[in-house]
mmCIF file with all atom_site columns, C-alpha atoms in Angstrom:
data_model
loop_
_atom_site.group_PDB
_atom_site.id
_atom_site.type_symbol
_atom_site.label_atom_id
_atom_site.label_alt_id
_atom_site.label_comp_id
_atom_site.label_asym_id
_atom_site.label_entity_id
_atom_site.label_seq_id
_atom_site.pdbx_PDB_ins_code
_atom_site.Cartn_x
_atom_site.Cartn_y
_atom_site.Cartn_z
_atom_site.occupancy
_atom_site.B_iso_or_equiv
_atom_site.pdbx_formal_charge
_atom_site.auth_seq_id
_atom_site.auth_comp_id
_atom_site.auth_asym_id
_atom_site.auth_atom_id
_atom_site.pdbx_PDB_model_num
ATOM 1   C CA . UNK A 1 1   ? -82.596 1.098   11.990  1.00 0.00 ? 1160 UNK A CA 1
ATOM 2   C CA . UNK A 1 2   ? -82.440 -1.549  14.654  1.00 0.00 ? 1161 UNK A CA 1
ATOM 3   C CA . UNK A 1 3   ? -84.325 -2.540  17.884  1.00 0.00 ? 1162 UNK A CA 1
ATOM 4   C CA . UNK A 1 4   ? -82.799 -3.887  21.039  1.00 0.00 ? 1163 UNK A CA 1
ATOM 5   C CA . UNK A 1 5   ? -84.139 -6.387  23.599  1.00 0.00 ? 1164 UNK A CA 1
ATOM 6   C CA . UNK A 1 6   ? -85.689 -3.397  25.581  1.00 0.00 ? 1165 UNK A CA 1
ATOM 7   C CA . UNK A 1 7   ? -87.475 -2.156  22.356  1.00 0.00 ? 1166 UNK A CA 1
ATOM 8   C CA . UNK A 1 8   ? -85.093 0.778   22.273  1.00 0.00 ? 1167 UNK A CA 1
ATOM 9   C CA . UNK A 1 9   ? -84.478 2.030   18.619  1.00 0.00 ? 1168 UNK A CA 1
ATOM 10  C CA . UNK A 1 10  ? -81.149 2.887   17.070  1.00 0.00 ? 1169 UNK A CA 1
ATOM 11  C CA . UNK A 1 11  ? -80.715 4.874   14.003  1.00 0.00 ? 1170 UNK A CA 1
ATOM 12  C CA . UNK A 1 12  ? -77.622 5.331   11.700  1.00 0.00 ? 1171 UNK A CA 1
ATOM 13  C CA . UNK A 1 13  ? -77.710 9.019   10.558  1.00 0.00 ? 1172 UNK A CA 1
ATOM 14  C CA . UNK A 1 14  ? -75.326 9.348   7.534   1.00 0.00 ? 1173 UNK A CA 1
ATOM 15  C CA . UNK A 1 15  ? -75.820 13.007  7.000   1.00 0.00 ? 1174 UNK A CA 1
ATOM 16  C CA . UNK A 1 16  ? -75.038 13.944  10.504  1.00 0.00 ? 1175 UNK A CA 1
ATOM 17  C CA . UNK A 1 17  ? -72.398 11.100  11.112  1.00 0.00 ? 1176 UNK A CA 1
ATOM 18  C CA . UNK A 1 18  ? -73.771 9.736   14.250  1.00 0.00 ? 1177 UNK A CA 1
ATOM 19  C CA . UNK A 1 19  ? -76.148 7.097   15.737  1.00 0.00 ? 1178 UNK A CA 1
ATOM 20  C CA . UNK A 1 20  ? -79.081 8.232   17.753  1.00 0.00 ? 1179 UNK A CA 1
ATOM 21  C CA . UNK A 1 21  ? -80.927 6.102   20.324  1.00 0.00 ? 1180 UNK A CA 1
ATOM 22  C CA . UNK A 1 22  ? -84.468 6.586   21.310  1.00 0.00 ? 1181 UNK A CA 1
ATOM 23  C CA . UNK A 1 23  ? -87.063 4.608   23.510  1.00 0.00 ? 1182 UNK A CA 1
ATOM 24  C CA . UNK A 1 24  ? -90.110 2.787   21.890  1.00 0.00 ? 1183 UNK A CA 1
ATOM 25  C CA . UNK A 1 25  ? -92.145 6.007   22.436  1.00 0.00 ? 1184 UNK A CA 1
ATOM 26  C CA . UNK A 1 26  ? -89.530 8.019   20.449  1.00 0.00 ? 1185 UNK A CA 1
ATOM 27  C CA . UNK A 1 27  ? -88.169 9.806   23.386  1.00 0.00 ? 1186 UNK A CA 1
ATOM 28  C CA . UNK A 1 28  ? -84.376 10.654  22.936  1.00 0.00 ? 1187 UNK A CA 1
ATOM 29  C CA . UNK A 1 29  ? -82.067 8.847   25.071  1.00 0.00 ? 1188 UNK A CA 1
ATOM 30  C CA . UNK A 1 30  ? -78.346 9.264   23.645  1.00 0.00 ? 1189 UNK A CA 1
ATOM 31  C CA . UNK A 1 31  ? -76.313 9.837   20.676  1.00 0.00 ? 1190 UNK A CA 1
ATOM 32  C CA . UNK A 1 32  ? -72.768 9.141   19.742  1.00 0.00 ? 1191 UNK A CA 1
ATOM 33  C CA . UNK A 1 33  ? -70.285 9.572   16.776  1.00 0.00 ? 1192 UNK A CA 1
ATOM 34  C CA . UNK A 1 34  ? -68.869 12.548  14.625  1.00 0.00 ? 1193 UNK A CA 1
ATOM 35  C CA . UNK A 1 35  ? -67.198 13.082  11.456  1.00 0.00 ? 1194 UNK A CA 1
ATOM 36  C CA . UNK A 1 36  ? -63.810 11.354  11.254  1.00 0.00 ? 1195 UNK A CA 1
ATOM 37  C CA . UNK A 1 37  ? -61.897 8.370   10.864  1.00 0.00 ? 1196 UNK A CA 1
ATOM 38  C CA . UNK A 1 38  ? -60.752 7.467   14.647  1.00 0.00 ? 1197 UNK A CA 1
ATOM 39  C CA . UNK A 1 39  ? -62.583 5.075   16.921  1.00 0.00 ? 1198 UNK A CA 1
ATOM 40  C CA . UNK A 1 40  ? -66.111 5.866   17.376  1.00 0.00 ? 1199 UNK A CA 1
ATOM 41  C CA . UNK A 1 41  ? -66.309 8.298   14.313  1.00 0.00 ? 1200 UNK A CA 1
ATOM 42  C CA . UNK A 1 42  ? -67.749 8.017   10.746  1.00 0.00 ? 1201 UNK A CA 1
ATOM 43  C CA . UNK A 1 43  ? -67.649 9.178   7.475   1.00 0.00 ? 1202 UNK A CA 1
ATOM 44  C CA . UNK A 1 44  ? -70.995 7.632   6.206   1.00 0.00 ? 1203 UNK A CA 1
ATOM 45  C CA . UNK A 1 45  ? -72.632 5.413   8.758   1.00 0.00 ? 1204 UNK A CA 1
ATOM 46  C CA . UNK A 1 46  ? -75.118 3.105   6.789   1.00 0.00 ? 1205 UNK A CA 1
ATOM 47  C CA . UNK A 1 47  ? -76.075 -0.095  8.192   1.00 0.00 ? 1206 UNK A CA 1
ATOM 48  C CA . UNK A 1 48  ? -76.743 -0.721  11.792  1.00 0.00 ? 1207 UNK A CA 1
ATOM 49  C CA . UNK A 1 49  ? -77.795 -4.050  13.762  1.00 0.00 ? 1208 UNK A CA 1
ATOM 50  C CA . UNK A 1 50  ? -77.602 -5.440  17.286  1.00 0.00 ? 1209 UNK A CA 1
ATOM 51  C CA . UNK A 1 51  ? -76.460 -8.901  18.703  1.00 0.00 ? 1210 UNK A CA 1
ATOM 52  C CA . UNK A 1 52  ? -78.008 -10.890 21.595  1.00 0.00 ? 1211 UNK A CA 1
ATOM 53  C CA . UNK A 1 53  ? -76.343 -8.779  24.288  1.00 0.00 ? 1212 UNK A CA 1
ATOM 54  C CA . UNK A 1 54  ? -77.561 -5.517  22.522  1.00 0.00 ? 1213 UNK A CA 1
ATOM 55  C CA . UNK A 1 55  ? -74.095 -4.673  21.189  1.00 0.00 ? 1214 UNK A CA 1
ATOM 56  C CA . UNK A 1 56  ? -74.407 -2.216  18.350  1.00 0.00 ? 1215 UNK A CA 1
ATOM 57  C CA . UNK A 1 57  ? -72.642 -2.910  14.973  1.00 0.00 ? 1216 UNK A CA 1
ATOM 58  C CA . UNK A 1 58  ? -72.336 -0.027  12.373  1.00 0.00 ? 1217 UNK A CA 1
ATOM 59  C CA . UNK A 1 59  ? -71.124 -0.292  8.625   1.00 0.00 ? 1218 UNK A CA 1
ATOM 60  C CA . UNK A 1 60  ? -69.552 2.717   7.149   1.00 0.00 ? 1219 UNK A CA 1
ATOM 61  C CA . UNK A 1 61  ? -69.770 3.119   3.242   1.00 0.00 ? 1220 UNK A CA 1
ATOM 62  C CA . UNK A 1 62  ? -66.818 5.676   3.043   1.00 0.00 ? 1221 UNK A CA 1
ATOM 63  C CA . UNK A 1 63  ? -64.698 4.109   5.633   1.00 0.00 ? 1222 UNK A CA 1
ATOM 64  C CA . UNK A 1 64  ? -64.622 0.426   4.722   1.00 0.00 ? 1223 UNK A CA 1
ATOM 65  C CA . UNK A 1 65  ? -64.972 -0.938  8.267   1.00 0.00 ? 1224 UNK A CA 1
ATOM 66  C CA . UNK A 1 66  ? -67.288 -2.112  10.820  1.00 0.00 ? 1225 UNK A CA 1
ATOM 67  C CA . UNK A 1 67  ? -67.573 -0.739  14.463  1.00 0.00 ? 1226 UNK A CA 1
ATOM 68  C CA . UNK A 1 68  ? -68.882 -2.343  17.522  1.00 0.00 ? 1227 UNK A CA 1
ATOM 69  C CA . UNK A 1 69  ? -70.290 -0.316  20.493  1.00 0.00 ? 1228 UNK A CA 1
ATOM 70  C CA . UNK A 1 70  ? -72.171 -1.365  23.739  1.00 0.00 ? 1229 UNK A CA 1
ATOM 71  C CA . UNK A 1 71  ? -75.791 -0.229  23.863  1.00 0.00 ? 1230 UNK A CA 1
ATOM 72  C CA . UNK A 1 72  ? -74.632 3.177   25.520  1.00 0.00 ? 1231 UNK A CA 1
ATOM 73  C CA . UNK A 1 73  ? -72.321 3.966   22.483  1.00 0.00 ? 1232 UNK A CA 1
ATOM 74  C CA . UNK A 1 74  ? -68.961 3.152   24.088  1.00 0.00 ? 1233 UNK A CA 1
ATOM 75  C CA . UNK A 1 75  ? -66.422 1.870   21.621  1.00 0.00 ? 1234 UNK A CA 1
ATOM 76  C CA . UNK A 1 76  ? -65.648 -1.862  21.798  1.00 0.00 ? 1235 UNK A CA 1
ATOM 77  C CA . UNK A 1 77  ? -63.945 -2.786  18.527  1.00 0.00 ? 1236 UNK A CA 1
ATOM 78  C CA . UNK A 1 78  ? -63.515 -2.056  14.635  1.00 0.00 ? 1237 UNK A CA 1
ATOM 79  C CA . UNK A 1 79  ? -62.177 -4.280  11.791  1.00 0.00 ? 1238 UNK A CA 1
ATOM 80  C CA . UNK A 1 80  ? -61.980 -3.832  7.900   1.00 0.00 ? 1239 UNK A CA 1
ATOM 81  C CA . UNK A 1 81  ? -60.229 -1.925  5.474   1.00 0.00 ? 1240 UNK A CA 1
ATOM 82  C CA . UNK A 1 82  ? -60.412 -1.085  1.648   1.00 0.00 ? 1241 UNK A CA 1
ATOM 83  C CA . UNK A 1 83  ? -59.690 -3.973  -0.447  1.00 0.00 ? 1242 UNK A CA 1
ATOM 84  C CA . UNK A 1 84  ? -60.844 -7.300  -2.212  1.00 0.00 ? 1243 UNK A CA 1
ATOM 85  C CA . UNK A 1 85  ? -58.996 -9.871  0.205   1.00 0.00 ? 1244 UNK A CA 1
ATOM 86  C CA . UNK A 1 86  ? -60.662 -11.729 2.947   1.00 0.00 ? 1245 UNK A CA 1
ATOM 87  C CA . UNK A 1 87  ? -62.244 -9.403  5.515   1.00 0.00 ? 1246 UNK A CA 1
ATOM 88  C CA . UNK A 1 88  ? -61.845 -6.234  3.346   1.00 0.00 ? 1247 UNK A CA 1
ATOM 89  C CA . UNK A 1 89  ? -64.561 -4.053  1.860   1.00 0.00 ? 1248 UNK A CA 1
ATOM 90  C CA . UNK A 1 90  ? -64.890 -1.767  -0.935  1.00 0.00 ? 1249 UNK A CA 1
ATOM 91  C CA . UNK A 1 91  ? -68.491 -0.185  -0.470  1.00 0.00 ? 1250 UNK A CA 1
ATOM 92  C CA . UNK A 1 92  ? -70.612 -1.503  2.580   1.00 0.00 ? 1251 UNK A CA 1
ATOM 93  C CA . UNK A 1 93  ? -74.269 -1.506  2.566   1.00 0.00 ? 1252 UNK A CA 1
ATOM 94  C CA . UNK A 1 94  ? -76.073 -3.341  5.124   1.00 0.00 ? 1253 UNK A CA 1
ATOM 95  C CA . UNK A 1 95  ? -75.159 -5.282  8.245   1.00 0.00 ? 1254 UNK A CA 1
ATOM 96  C CA . UNK A 1 96  ? -77.041 -8.018  10.032  1.00 0.00 ? 1255 UNK A CA 1
ATOM 97  C CA . UNK A 1 97  ? -76.445 -10.502 13.046  1.00 0.00 ? 1256 UNK A CA 1
ATOM 98  C CA . UNK A 1 98  ? -77.866 -14.104 13.012  1.00 0.00 ? 1257 UNK A CA 1
ATOM 99  C CA . UNK A 1 99  ? -78.870 -16.085 16.172  1.00 0.00 ? 1258 UNK A CA 1
ATOM 100 C CA . UNK A 1 100 ? -75.258 -17.183 16.852  1.00 0.00 ? 1259 UNK A CA 1
ATOM 101 C CA . UNK A 1 101 ? -74.039 -13.532 16.746  1.00 0.00 ? 1260 UNK A CA 1
ATOM 102 C CA . UNK A 1 102 ? -72.327 -13.906 13.507  1.00 0.00 ? 1261 UNK A CA 1
ATOM 103 C CA . UNK A 1 103 ? -72.027 -10.811 11.577  1.00 0.00 ? 1262 UNK A CA 1
ATOM 104 C CA . UNK A 1 104 ? -73.100 -10.476 7.956   1.00 0.00 ? 1263 UNK A CA 1
ATOM 105 C CA . UNK A 1 105 ? -72.119 -7.629  5.809   1.00 0.00 ? 1264 UNK A CA 1
ATOM 106 C CA . UNK A 1 106 ? -73.093 -6.868  2.195   1.00 0.00 ? 1265 UNK A CA 1
ATOM 107 C CA . UNK A 1 107 ? -70.104 -5.236  0.085   1.00 0.00 ? 1266 UNK A CA 1
ATOM 108 C CA . UNK A 1 108 ? -72.286 -3.821  -2.807  1.00 0.00 ? 1267 UNK A CA 1
ATOM 109 C CA . UNK A 1 109 ? -69.874 -2.364  -5.354  1.00 0.00 ? 1268 UNK A CA 1
ATOM 110 C CA . UNK A 1 110 ? -66.846 -4.175  -6.876  1.00 0.00 ? 1269 UNK A CA 1
ATOM 111 C CA . UNK A 1 111 ? -66.484 -7.140  -4.632  1.00 0.00 ? 1270 UNK A CA 1
ATOM 112 C CA . UNK A 1 112 ? -70.191 -7.834  -4.902  1.00 0.00 ? 1271 UNK A CA 1
ATOM 113 C CA . UNK A 1 113 ? -70.439 -10.210 -1.871  1.00 0.00 ? 1272 UNK A CA 1
ATOM 114 C CA . UNK A 1 114 ? -71.378 -10.982 1.455   1.00 0.00 ? 1273 UNK A CA 1
ATOM 115 C CA . UNK A 1 115 ? -68.736 -11.329 4.171   1.00 0.00 ? 1274 UNK A CA 1
ATOM 116 C CA . UNK A 1 116 ? -69.237 -13.103 7.456   1.00 0.00 ? 1275 UNK A CA 1
ATOM 117 C CA . UNK A 1 117 ? -67.278 -12.522 10.792  1.00 0.00 ? 1276 UNK A CA 1
ATOM 118 C CA . UNK A 1 118 ? -67.866 -13.598 14.133  1.00 0.00 ? 1277 UNK A CA 1
ATOM 119 C CA . UNK A 1 119 ? -68.859 -11.010 16.921  1.00 0.00 ? 1278 UNK A CA 1
ATOM 120 C CA . UNK A 1 120 ? -65.167 -10.308 17.543  1.00 0.00 ? 1279 UNK A CA 1
ATOM 121 C CA . UNK A 1 121 ? -64.524 -9.294  13.899  1.00 0.00 ? 1280 UNK A CA 1
ATOM 122 C CA . UNK A 1 122 ? -62.633 -12.609 12.916  1.00 0.00 ? 1281 UNK A CA 1
ATOM 123 C CA . UNK A 1 123 ? -63.312 -13.287 9.313   1.00 0.00 ? 1282 UNK A CA 1
ATOM 124 C CA . UNK A 1 124 ? -65.220 -16.661 8.665   1.00 0.00 ? 1283 UNK A CA 1
ATOM 125 C CA . UNK A 1 125 ? -66.033 -16.654 4.952   1.00 0.00 ? 1284 UNK A CA 1
ATOM 126 C CA . UNK A 1 126 ? -67.417 -14.791 2.101   1.00 0.00 ? 1285 UNK A CA 1
ATOM 127 C CA . UNK A 1 127 ? -69.510 -15.519 -1.066  1.00 0.00 ? 1286 UNK A CA 1
ATOM 128 C CA . UNK A 1 128 ? -70.765 -13.605 -4.391  1.00 0.00 ? 1287 UNK A CA 1
ATOM 129 C CA . UNK A 1 129 ? -69.415 -11.941 -7.063  1.00 0.00 ? 1288 UNK A CA 1
ATOM 130 C CA . UNK A 1 130 ? -70.433 -9.294  -9.783  1.00 0.00 ? 1289 UNK A CA 1
ATOM 131 C CA . UNK A 1 131 ? -72.913 -10.714 -12.223 1.00 0.00 ? 1290 UNK A CA 1
ATOM 132 C CA . UNK A 1 132 ? -76.616 -11.806 -13.066 1.00 0.00 ? 1291 UNK A CA 1
ATOM 133 C CA . UNK A 1 133 ? -76.320 -15.640 -12.426 1.00 0.00 ? 1292 UNK A CA 1
ATOM 134 C CA . UNK A 1 134 ? -77.350 -17.590 -9.357  1.00 0.00 ? 1293 UNK A CA 1
ATOM 135 C CA . UNK A 1 135 ? -75.207 -16.162 -6.222  1.00 0.00 ? 1294 UNK A CA 1
ATOM 136 C CA . UNK A 1 136 ? -74.029 -13.192 -8.128  1.00 0.00 ? 1295 UNK A CA 1
ATOM 137 C CA . UNK A 1 137 ? -74.887 -9.541  -7.299  1.00 0.00 ? 1296 UNK A CA 1
ATOM 138 C CA . UNK A 1 138 ? -74.960 -6.119  -8.872  1.00 0.00 ? 1297 UNK A CA 1
ATOM 139 C CA . UNK A 1 139 ? -75.004 -3.776  -5.983  1.00 0.00 ? 1298 UNK A CA 1
ATOM 140 C CA . UNK A 1 140 ? -76.213 -5.928  -3.055  1.00 0.00 ? 1299 UNK A CA 1
ATOM 141 C CA . UNK A 1 141 ? -77.963 -3.924  -0.400  1.00 0.00 ? 1300 UNK A CA 1
ATOM 142 C CA . UNK A 1 142 ? -80.214 -5.226  2.303   1.00 0.00 ? 1301 UNK A CA 1
ATOM 143 C CA . UNK A 1 143 ? -79.594 -8.545  4.130   1.00 0.00 ? 1302 UNK A CA 1
ATOM 144 C CA . UNK A 1 144 ? -81.402 -10.544 6.951   1.00 0.00 ? 1303 UNK A CA 1
ATOM 145 C CA . UNK A 1 145 ? -81.027 -13.904 8.388   1.00 0.00 ? 1304 UNK A CA 1
ATOM 146 C CA . UNK A 1 146 ? -83.948 -16.132 9.574   1.00 0.00 ? 1305 UNK A CA 1
ATOM 147 C CA . UNK A 1 147 ? -84.028 -18.383 12.745  1.00 0.00 ? 1306 UNK A CA 1
ATOM 148 C CA . UNK A 1 148 ? -82.768 -21.286 10.530  1.00 0.00 ? 1307 UNK A CA 1
ATOM 149 C CA . UNK A 1 149 ? -79.707 -19.161 9.353   1.00 0.00 ? 1308 UNK A CA 1
ATOM 150 C CA . UNK A 1 150 ? -80.950 -18.970 5.841   1.00 0.00 ? 1309 UNK A CA 1
ATOM 151 C CA . UNK A 1 151 ? -79.730 -15.374 4.409   1.00 0.00 ? 1310 UNK A CA 1
ATOM 152 C CA . UNK A 1 152 ? -81.797 -13.236 2.373   1.00 0.00 ? 1311 UNK A CA 1
ATOM 153 C CA . UNK A 1 153 ? -80.131 -10.653 0.188   1.00 0.00 ? 1312 UNK A CA 1
ATOM 154 C CA . UNK A 1 154 ? -81.733 -7.720  -1.727  1.00 0.00 ? 1313 UNK A CA 1
ATOM 155 C CA . UNK A 1 155 ? -79.833 -7.615  -5.243  1.00 0.00 ? 1314 UNK A CA 1
ATOM 156 C CA . UNK A 1 156 ? -80.798 -4.151  -6.257  1.00 0.00 ? 1315 UNK A CA 1
ATOM 157 C CA . UNK A 1 157 ? -79.675 -3.783  -9.733  1.00 0.00 ? 1316 UNK A CA 1
ATOM 158 C CA . UNK A 1 158 ? -80.777 -7.071  -10.843 1.00 0.00 ? 1317 UNK A CA 1
ATOM 159 C CA . UNK A 1 159 ? -83.970 -6.349  -9.175  1.00 0.00 ? 1318 UNK A CA 1
ATOM 160 C CA . UNK A 1 160 ? -84.533 -9.532  -7.037  1.00 0.00 ? 1319 UNK A CA 1
ATOM 161 C CA . UNK A 1 161 ? -84.144 -11.193 -3.721  1.00 0.00 ? 1320 UNK A CA 1
ATOM 162 C CA . UNK A 1 162 ? -81.799 -14.119 -3.373  1.00 0.00 ? 1321 UNK A CA 1
ATOM 163 C CA . UNK A 1 163 ? -81.874 -16.726 -0.749  1.00 0.00 ? 1322 UNK A CA 1
ATOM 164 C CA . UNK A 1 164 ? -78.991 -18.737 0.551   1.00 0.00 ? 1323 UNK A CA 1
ATOM 165 C CA . UNK A 1 165 ? -78.452 -21.551 3.240   1.00 0.00 ? 1324 UNK A CA 1
ATOM 166 C CA . UNK A 1 166 ? -76.283 -20.952 6.392   1.00 0.00 ? 1325 UNK A CA 1
ATOM 167 C CA . UNK A 1 167 ? -73.177 -22.164 4.238   1.00 0.00 ? 1326 UNK A CA 1
ATOM 168 C CA . UNK A 1 168 ? -73.696 -19.377 1.507   1.00 0.00 ? 1327 UNK A CA 1
ATOM 169 C CA . UNK A 1 169 ? -75.066 -22.100 -0.908  1.00 0.00 ? 1328 UNK A CA 1
ATOM 170 C CA . UNK A 1 170 ? -77.567 -20.621 -3.190  1.00 0.00 ? 1329 UNK A CA 1
ATOM 171 C CA . UNK A 1 171 ? -81.386 -21.860 -2.498  1.00 0.00 ? 1330 UNK A CA 1
ATOM 172 C CA . UNK A 1 172 ? -83.594 -19.797 -4.699  1.00 0.00 ? 1331 UNK A CA 1
ATOM 173 C CA . UNK A 1 173 ? -84.421 -16.335 -5.751  1.00 0.00 ? 1332 UNK A CA 1
ATOM 174 C CA . UNK A 1 174 ? -87.379 -14.131 -6.923  1.00 0.00 ? 1333 UNK A CA 1
ATOM 175 C CA . UNK A 1 175 ? -88.377 -10.762 -8.122  1.00 0.00 ? 1334 UNK A CA 1
ATOM 176 C CA . UNK A 1 176 ? -88.434 -8.760  -11.631 1.00 0.00 ? 1335 UNK A CA 1
ATOM 177 C CA . UNK A 1 177 ? -88.526 -5.480  -13.037 1.00 0.00 ? 1336 UNK A CA 1
ATOM 178 C CA . UNK A 1 178 ? -91.960 -3.967  -13.111 1.00 0.00 ? 1337 UNK A CA 1
ATOM 179 C CA . UNK A 1 179 ? -94.859 -2.247  -11.540 1.00 0.00 ? 1338 UNK A CA 1
ATOM 180 C CA . UNK A 1 180 ? -96.908 -5.225  -10.343 1.00 0.00 ? 1339 UNK A CA 1
ATOM 181 C CA . UNK A 1 181 ? -97.412 -6.306  -6.749  1.00 0.00 ? 1340 UNK A CA 1
ATOM 182 C CA . UNK A 1 182 ? -94.674 -9.035  -6.911  1.00 0.00 ? 1341 UNK A CA 1
ATOM 183 C CA . UNK A 1 183 ? -92.123 -6.777  -8.977  1.00 0.00 ? 1342 UNK A CA 1
ATOM 184 C CA . UNK A 1 184 ? -89.647 -4.037  -7.960  1.00 0.00 ? 1343 UNK A CA 1
ATOM 185 C CA . UNK A 1 185 ? -88.036 -0.858  -9.533  1.00 0.00 ? 1344 UNK A CA 1
ATOM 186 C CA . UNK A 1 186 ? -85.306 -0.268  -6.783  1.00 0.00 ? 1345 UNK A CA 1
ATOM 187 C CA . UNK A 1 187 ? -85.471 -2.923  -4.006  1.00 0.00 ? 1346 UNK A CA 1
ATOM 188 C CA . UNK A 1 188 ? -83.519 -1.721  -1.105  1.00 0.00 ? 1347 UNK A CA 1
ATOM 189 C CA . UNK A 1 189 ? -83.850 -2.866  2.226   1.00 0.00 ? 1348 UNK A CA 1
ATOM 190 C CA . UNK A 1 190 ? -85.337 -6.204  3.769   1.00 0.00 ? 1349 UNK A CA 1
ATOM 191 C CA . UNK A 1 191 ? -86.625 -7.359  7.217   1.00 0.00 ? 1350 UNK A CA 1
ATOM 192 C CA . UNK A 1 192 ? -88.494 -10.490 8.593   1.00 0.00 ? 1351 UNK A CA 1
ATOM 193 C CA . UNK A 1 193 ? -91.139 -10.630 11.364  1.00 0.00 ? 1352 UNK A CA 1
ATOM 194 C CA . UNK A 1 194 ? -91.442 -13.433 14.004  1.00 0.00 ? 1353 UNK A CA 1
ATOM 195 C CA . UNK A 1 195 ? -93.924 -15.555 11.462  1.00 0.00 ? 1354 UNK A CA 1
ATOM 196 C CA . UNK A 1 196 ? -91.261 -15.377 8.902   1.00 0.00 ? 1355 UNK A CA 1
ATOM 197 C CA . UNK A 1 197 ? -92.737 -12.794 6.519   1.00 0.00 ? 1356 UNK A CA 1
ATOM 198 C CA . UNK A 1 198 ? -90.231 -10.742 4.506   1.00 0.00 ? 1357 UNK A CA 1
ATOM 199 C CA . UNK A 1 199 ? -90.900 -7.199  3.844   1.00 0.00 ? 1358 UNK A CA 1
ATOM 200 C CA . UNK A 1 200 ? -88.685 -5.415  1.186   1.00 0.00 ? 1359 UNK A CA 1
ATOM 201 C CA . UNK A 1 201 ? -88.723 -1.544  0.563   1.00 0.00 ? 1360 UNK A CA 1
ATOM 202 C CA . UNK A 1 202 ? -88.721 -0.251  -2.912  1.00 0.00 ? 1361 UNK A CA 1
ATOM 203 C CA . UNK A 1 203 ? -87.025 2.976   -3.018  1.00 0.00 ? 1362 UNK A CA 1
ATOM 204 C CA . UNK A 1 204 ? -88.015 4.242   -6.499  1.00 0.00 ? 1363 UNK A CA 1
ATOM 205 C CA . UNK A 1 205 ? -91.058 5.047   -8.731  1.00 0.00 ? 1364 UNK A CA 1
ATOM 206 C CA . UNK A 1 206 ? -88.674 5.201   -11.837 1.00 0.00 ? 1365 UNK A CA 1
ATOM 207 C CA . UNK A 1 207 ? -86.068 2.511   -12.539 1.00 0.00 ? 1366 UNK A CA 1
ATOM 208 C CA . UNK A 1 208 ? -82.548 3.748   -13.337 1.00 0.00 ? 1367 UNK A CA 1
ATOM 209 C CA . UNK A 1 209 ? -81.973 0.983   -15.813 1.00 0.00 ? 1368 UNK A CA 1
ATOM 210 C CA . UNK A 1 210 ? -85.022 0.763   -18.062 1.00 0.00 ? 1369 UNK A CA 1
ATOM 211 C CA . UNK A 1 211 ? -88.083 2.820   -19.222 1.00 0.00 ? 1370 UNK A CA 1
ATOM 212 C CA . UNK A 1 212 ? -90.223 1.953   -16.247 1.00 0.00 ? 1371 UNK A CA 1
ATOM 213 C CA . UNK A 1 213 ? -91.952 4.449   -14.378 1.00 0.00 ? 1372 UNK A CA 1
ATOM 214 C CA . UNK A 1 214 ? -94.847 3.286   -12.288 1.00 0.00 ? 1373 UNK A CA 1
ATOM 215 C CA . UNK A 1 215 ? -96.465 6.658   -12.383 1.00 0.00 ? 1374 UNK A CA 1
ATOM 216 C CA . UNK A 1 216 ? -97.058 6.255   -15.937 1.00 0.00 ? 1375 UNK A CA 1
ATOM 217 C CA . UNK A 1 217 ? -98.594 2.826   -15.485 1.00 0.00 ? 1376 UNK A CA 1
ATOM 218 C CA . UNK A 1 218 ? -95.824 0.943   -17.223 1.00 0.00 ? 1377 UNK A CA 1
#
């Protein structure tokens, strides 16, 4: 989900292969997209974000590319293809934009990295690899950038949040597997409010990697 400067809401609906737009009261405004691989079409639209001009960027998990639209759904541009070279993807998850309209994409399988582009799709840099050490990921999902350019990434299968500076250098990390208030089972998405508070969704009550089930009080 993403919200524009007029508080309109945009949703990427992967089951229907489209983008829907509503006003802040939930009144439907428009929708665009259908299943396919042409411009403006999707296989599995997943992440969605907006830049300072209310342009819409959508990541596609099946078609490893980013598509850019204006706020009415008119196609503008797209970039990316499957692979491990610069600017390529294997399995995209989330997407976000910073205050300078740089686009950040989590590539959560095999590549296990963050890729950064300018608003026209020109590759800038990437960082990360598969593993459990600092700066490594196992299926990274959600991503958000704060006002100072720090990047926060949900490292789902490592059950933690990692923070990087604007250059992609590791700063800190937190989180562990468990049922306590400061622990996670399957952390998935992340958001930040205007005061810098961070919100993380935990999408499971049972963990896929260990005998943890919070319904049983473990």
